């Protein structure tokens, strides 16, 4: 896979700026985007970070509970627009991380998410109102790792049971930003605990806690 490849284009609504879609793809220990025993992102699509059944990144339920922020332009999320951050090799941007986009309001009373302005993808709030509004949203796992360095609180936006298992498998501990992102997810979701179904997840998280610095330029204690 080309590490500079762009992610998916929205199936509905206007084409979004390329800067939001630009996500790179990396390999894991030289194995590419699959593991041994024929388990791939296409055959094991709906597993969560915990190794349990992947839950919905439930944008429709959020909209029903917050009708004042209903998003008619982007009512659904996920590469397949089925409100799951499901894995598939066709999704070159790996939109596997379910986050709840935070809510903000412009001076004119329009609802938007300041996620887009904080990451610089929208230059101002009046532009951000045209982007996906607050609520669950599947974002690129590679972009999440890069964003987290400047916005460490973004880890608190992650919905653990709706974030895909392949985030843990595909983050490369040799890459500093991915290593830190994995450590943050492991902490956020308590992935090194006995409640995590797969031993491989627990082991990788325990290794990440040992070798990955919590912040850029910080040596692990």
Tab-separated table of C-alpha atoms in Angstrom:
chain	number	residue	atom	x	y	z
A	1	UNK	CA	0.000	0.000	0.000
A	2	UNK	CA	1.123	3.514	-0.744
A	3	UNK	CA	1.746	5.292	2.549
A	4	UNK	CA	0.588	8.572	1.041
A	5	UNK	CA	-2.681	7.171	-0.270
A	6	UNK	CA	-5.875	9.074	0.439
A	7	UNK	CA	-8.809	7.700	2.352
A	8	UNK	CA	-12.355	7.249	1.144
A	9	UNK	CA	-14.458	9.928	-0.470
A	10	UNK	CA	-17.853	10.528	1.139
A	11	UNK	CA	-20.656	8.593	-0.535
A	12	UNK	CA	-23.074	11.475	0.054
A	13	UNK	CA	-22.727	15.219	0.358
A	14	UNK	CA	-19.928	17.389	-1.023
A	15	UNK	CA	-16.363	16.252	-1.506
A	16	UNK	CA	-14.364	17.184	1.569
A	17	UNK	CA	-10.922	18.778	1.475
A	18	UNK	CA	-8.144	16.314	0.780
A	19	UNK	CA	-6.332	17.299	3.983
A	20	UNK	CA	-9.053	15.528	6.006
A	21	UNK	CA	-8.843	12.411	3.870
A	22	UNK	CA	-5.068	12.080	3.634
A	23	UNK	CA	-4.127	8.992	5.638
A	24	UNK	CA	-1.127	6.756	5.217
A	25	UNK	CA	-0.970	3.009	5.547
A	26	UNK	CA	1.866	1.182	7.253
A	27	UNK	CA	2.835	-2.426	7.747
A	28	UNK	CA	3.154	-4.346	10.984
A	29	UNK	CA	6.452	-6.110	11.510
A	30	UNK	CA	6.773	-6.527	7.770
A	31	UNK	CA	3.595	-8.613	7.489
A	32	UNK	CA	1.409	-6.014	5.841
A	33	UNK	CA	-2.244	-5.536	6.724
A	34	UNK	CA	-2.923	-9.094	7.854
A	35	UNK	CA	-1.766	-11.608	10.428
A	36	UNK	CA	-0.971	-15.294	10.370
A	37	UNK	CA	-3.637	-18.025	10.331
A	38	UNK	CA	-5.453	-16.328	7.454
A	39	UNK	CA	-7.080	-13.730	9.725
A	40	UNK	CA	-7.342	-10.515	7.762
A	41	UNK	CA	-9.125	-7.196	7.925
A	42	UNK	CA	-11.645	-8.635	5.464
A	43	UNK	CA	-12.368	-11.864	7.348
A	44	UNK	CA	-12.314	-10.407	10.882
A	45	UNK	CA	-14.120	-7.157	10.201
A	46	UNK	CA	-16.209	-6.587	13.296
A	47	UNK	CA	-14.067	-7.081	16.361
A	48	UNK	CA	-13.598	-4.318	18.919
A	49	UNK	CA	-10.443	-3.224	20.728
A	50	UNK	CA	-11.524	-5.567	23.513
A	51	UNK	CA	-11.742	-8.555	21.183
A	52	UNK	CA	-15.537	-8.561	21.541
A	53	UNK	CA	-18.209	-7.942	18.916
A	54	UNK	CA	-17.770	-4.479	17.431
A	55	UNK	CA	-20.508	-2.094	18.536
A	56	UNK	CA	-22.066	0.571	16.353
A	57	UNK	CA	-20.463	3.976	16.115
A	58	UNK	CA	-24.036	5.025	16.517
A	59	UNK	CA	-24.541	8.348	14.802
A	60	UNK	CA	-28.302	7.880	14.224
A	61	UNK	CA	-28.908	7.240	17.939
A	62	UNK	CA	-26.953	10.390	18.822
A	63	UNK	CA	-28.954	12.427	16.331
A	64	UNK	CA	-32.212	11.092	17.738
A	65	UNK	CA	-31.123	12.147	21.227
A	66	UNK	CA	-29.869	15.557	20.015
A	67	UNK	CA	-32.311	16.703	17.326
A	68	UNK	CA	-31.030	20.271	17.588
A	69	UNK	CA	-27.739	19.038	16.104
A	70	UNK	CA	-29.159	16.719	13.453
A	71	UNK	CA	-26.704	16.263	10.601
A	72	UNK	CA	-28.595	15.919	7.334
A	73	UNK	CA	-25.404	16.099	5.288
A	74	UNK	CA	-23.584	13.339	7.194
A	75	UNK	CA	-26.242	11.223	8.926
A	76	UNK	CA	-24.120	8.049	8.922
A	77	UNK	CA	-20.472	7.133	9.396
A	78	UNK	CA	-18.046	4.326	8.571
A	79	UNK	CA	-16.437	3.449	5.247
A	80	UNK	CA	-19.573	1.524	4.264
A	81	UNK	CA	-21.834	4.175	5.801
A	82	UNK	CA	-23.404	1.498	8.027
A	83	UNK	CA	-22.392	3.156	11.328
A	84	UNK	CA	-19.697	0.587	12.056
A	85	UNK	CA	-15.977	1.318	12.000
A	86	UNK	CA	-15.594	-2.038	10.275
A	87	UNK	CA	-12.309	-3.099	8.758
A	88	UNK	CA	-11.637	-3.842	5.110
A	89	UNK	CA	-8.545	-3.625	2.966
A	90	UNK	CA	-10.394	-1.383	0.486
A	91	UNK	CA	-10.469	1.338	3.144
A	92	UNK	CA	-6.923	2.518	2.612
A	93	UNK	CA	-7.329	5.219	5.264
A	94	UNK	CA	-8.361	2.641	7.898
A	95	UNK	CA	-11.254	4.630	9.379
A	96	UNK	CA	-11.360	2.321	12.383
A	97	UNK	CA	-11.388	4.695	15.376
A	98	UNK	CA	-14.807	5.673	16.689
A	99	UNK	CA	-14.748	9.028	18.442
A	100	UNK	CA	-17.536	11.236	19.683
A	101	UNK	CA	-16.959	14.579	18.009
A	102	UNK	CA	-17.396	17.304	20.647
A	103	UNK	CA	-20.153	19.882	20.410
A	104	UNK	CA	-19.667	23.618	19.977
A	105	UNK	CA	-21.861	26.523	18.880
A	106	UNK	CA	-20.981	29.512	16.706
A	107	UNK	CA	-21.838	33.077	17.703
A	108	UNK	CA	-24.822	32.756	15.376
A	109	UNK	CA	-26.068	29.687	17.237
A	110	UNK	CA	-25.073	27.078	14.638
A	111	UNK	CA	-23.973	23.693	15.977
A	112	UNK	CA	-20.571	22.392	14.866
A	113	UNK	CA	-17.689	20.297	16.195
A	114	UNK	CA	-14.499	22.090	17.210
A	115	UNK	CA	-12.617	18.874	16.414
A	116	UNK	CA	-12.270	20.232	12.884
A	117	UNK	CA	-10.955	23.649	13.945
A	118	UNK	CA	-8.612	22.246	16.591
A	119	UNK	CA	-6.983	19.961	14.050
A	120	UNK	CA	-6.780	22.773	11.475
A	121	UNK	CA	-8.943	20.944	8.984
A	122	UNK	CA	-11.468	23.777	9.110
A	123	UNK	CA	-10.018	27.269	9.336
A	124	UNK	CA	-12.907	28.751	11.344
A	125	UNK	CA	-16.147	27.767	13.010
A	126	UNK	CA	-18.249	29.062	10.115
A	127	UNK	CA	-16.432	26.593	7.865
A	128	UNK	CA	-16.687	23.768	10.406
A	129	UNK	CA	-20.487	23.911	10.330
A	130	UNK	CA	-20.282	22.333	6.849
A	131	UNK	CA	-18.245	19.381	8.178
A	132	UNK	CA	-19.624	16.387	10.129
A	133	UNK	CA	-21.445	17.670	13.181
A	134	UNK	CA	-21.027	16.439	16.787
A	135	UNK	CA	-21.625	12.796	17.562
A	136	UNK	CA	-19.993	9.443	16.790
A	137	UNK	CA	-17.692	9.426	13.766
A	138	UNK	CA	-15.191	6.915	12.365
A	139	UNK	CA	-11.821	8.577	11.820
A	140	UNK	CA	-8.574	7.449	10.233
A	141	UNK	CA	-6.391	5.543	12.705
A	142	UNK	CA	-3.203	6.998	11.187
A	143	UNK	CA	-4.489	10.569	11.417
A	144	UNK	CA	-5.617	9.883	14.992
A	145	UNK	CA	-2.041	8.942	15.925
A	146	UNK	CA	-0.699	12.178	14.424
A	147	UNK	CA	-3.417	14.346	15.998
A	148	UNK	CA	-2.909	12.883	19.448
A	149	UNK	CA	0.558	14.401	19.830
A	150	UNK	CA	-0.897	17.926	19.845
A	151	UNK	CA	-4.280	16.983	21.304
A	152	UNK	CA	-3.735	14.295	23.961
A	153	UNK	CA	-7.263	14.774	25.277
A	154	UNK	CA	-8.592	13.289	22.024
A	155	UNK	CA	-8.100	9.855	23.564
A	156	UNK	CA	-11.028	10.648	25.863
A	157	UNK	CA	-13.271	10.928	22.793
A	158	UNK	CA	-12.687	7.286	21.816
A	159	UNK	CA	-15.573	4.833	22.054
A	160	UNK	CA	-13.701	1.648	22.966
A	161	UNK	CA	-16.282	-0.988	22.051
A	162	UNK	CA	-16.978	0.725	18.719
A	163	UNK	CA	-13.286	1.074	17.752
A	164	UNK	CA	-11.874	-1.694	15.622
A	165	UNK	CA	-9.509	-4.424	16.829
A	166	UNK	CA	-7.204	-3.819	13.873
A	167	UNK	CA	-6.098	-0.500	15.346
A	168	UNK	CA	-4.171	-2.446	17.997
A	169	UNK	CA	-2.888	-4.969	15.483
A	170	UNK	CA	-1.765	-2.448	12.883
A	171	UNK	CA	-0.155	0.246	15.022
A	172	UNK	CA	3.601	-0.207	14.707
A	173	UNK	CA	5.515	0.104	17.983
A	174	UNK	CA	8.582	1.188	15.992
A	175	UNK	CA	6.751	4.361	14.897
A	176	UNK	CA	6.783	6.933	17.705
A	177	UNK	CA	3.357	8.493	17.074
A	178	UNK	CA	1.653	5.130	16.641
A	179	UNK	CA	3.376	3.779	19.734
A	180	UNK	CA	2.083	6.712	21.807
A	181	UNK	CA	-1.398	6.398	20.305
A	182	UNK	CA	-1.516	2.709	21.145
A	183	UNK	CA	-0.425	3.393	24.697
A	184	UNK	CA	-3.157	6.023	25.034
A	185	UNK	CA	-5.820	3.633	23.722
A	186	UNK	CA	-4.624	0.835	25.974
A	187	UNK	CA	-4.953	3.164	28.971
A	188	UNK	CA	-8.271	4.652	27.889
A	189	UNK	CA	-9.861	1.249	27.280
A	190	UNK	CA	-7.993	-0.791	29.946
A	191	UNK	CA	-6.867	-3.198	27.244
A	192	UNK	CA	-4.221	-4.869	29.387
A	193	UNK	CA	-6.872	-6.114	31.826
A	194	UNK	CA	-8.421	-9.566	32.000
A	195	UNK	CA	-11.669	-8.230	30.490
A	196	UNK	CA	-9.922	-8.054	27.108
A	197	UNK	CA	-10.784	-11.234	25.257
A	198	UNK	CA	-7.625	-11.727	23.215
A	199	UNK	CA	-4.284	-12.365	24.815
A	200	UNK	CA	-2.471	-10.810	21.836
A	201	UNK	CA	-4.140	-7.468	22.605
A	202	UNK	CA	-3.161	-7.605	26.271
A	203	UNK	CA	0.416	-8.518	25.426
A	204	UNK	CA	0.861	-5.726	22.886
A	205	UNK	CA	-0.628	-3.200	25.304
A	206	UNK	CA	1.658	-4.307	28.129
A	207	UNK	CA	4.615	-3.912	25.789
A	208	UNK	CA	3.395	-0.472	24.710
A	209	UNK	CA	3.131	0.628	28.348
A	210	UNK	CA	6.777	-0.326	28.819
A	211	UNK	CA	8.382	1.098	25.688
A	212	UNK	CA	6.144	3.920	24.421
A	213	UNK	CA	6.641	7.427	25.862
A	214	UNK	CA	3.458	9.098	26.995
A	215	UNK	CA	4.399	12.372	25.261
A	216	UNK	CA	6.598	13.384	22.293
A	217	UNK	CA	10.228	13.625	23.340
A	218	UNK	CA	9.549	12.058	26.720
A	219	UNK	CA	11.459	9.011	27.866
A	220	UNK	CA	9.354	6.360	29.525
A	221	UNK	CA	9.742	6.303	33.287
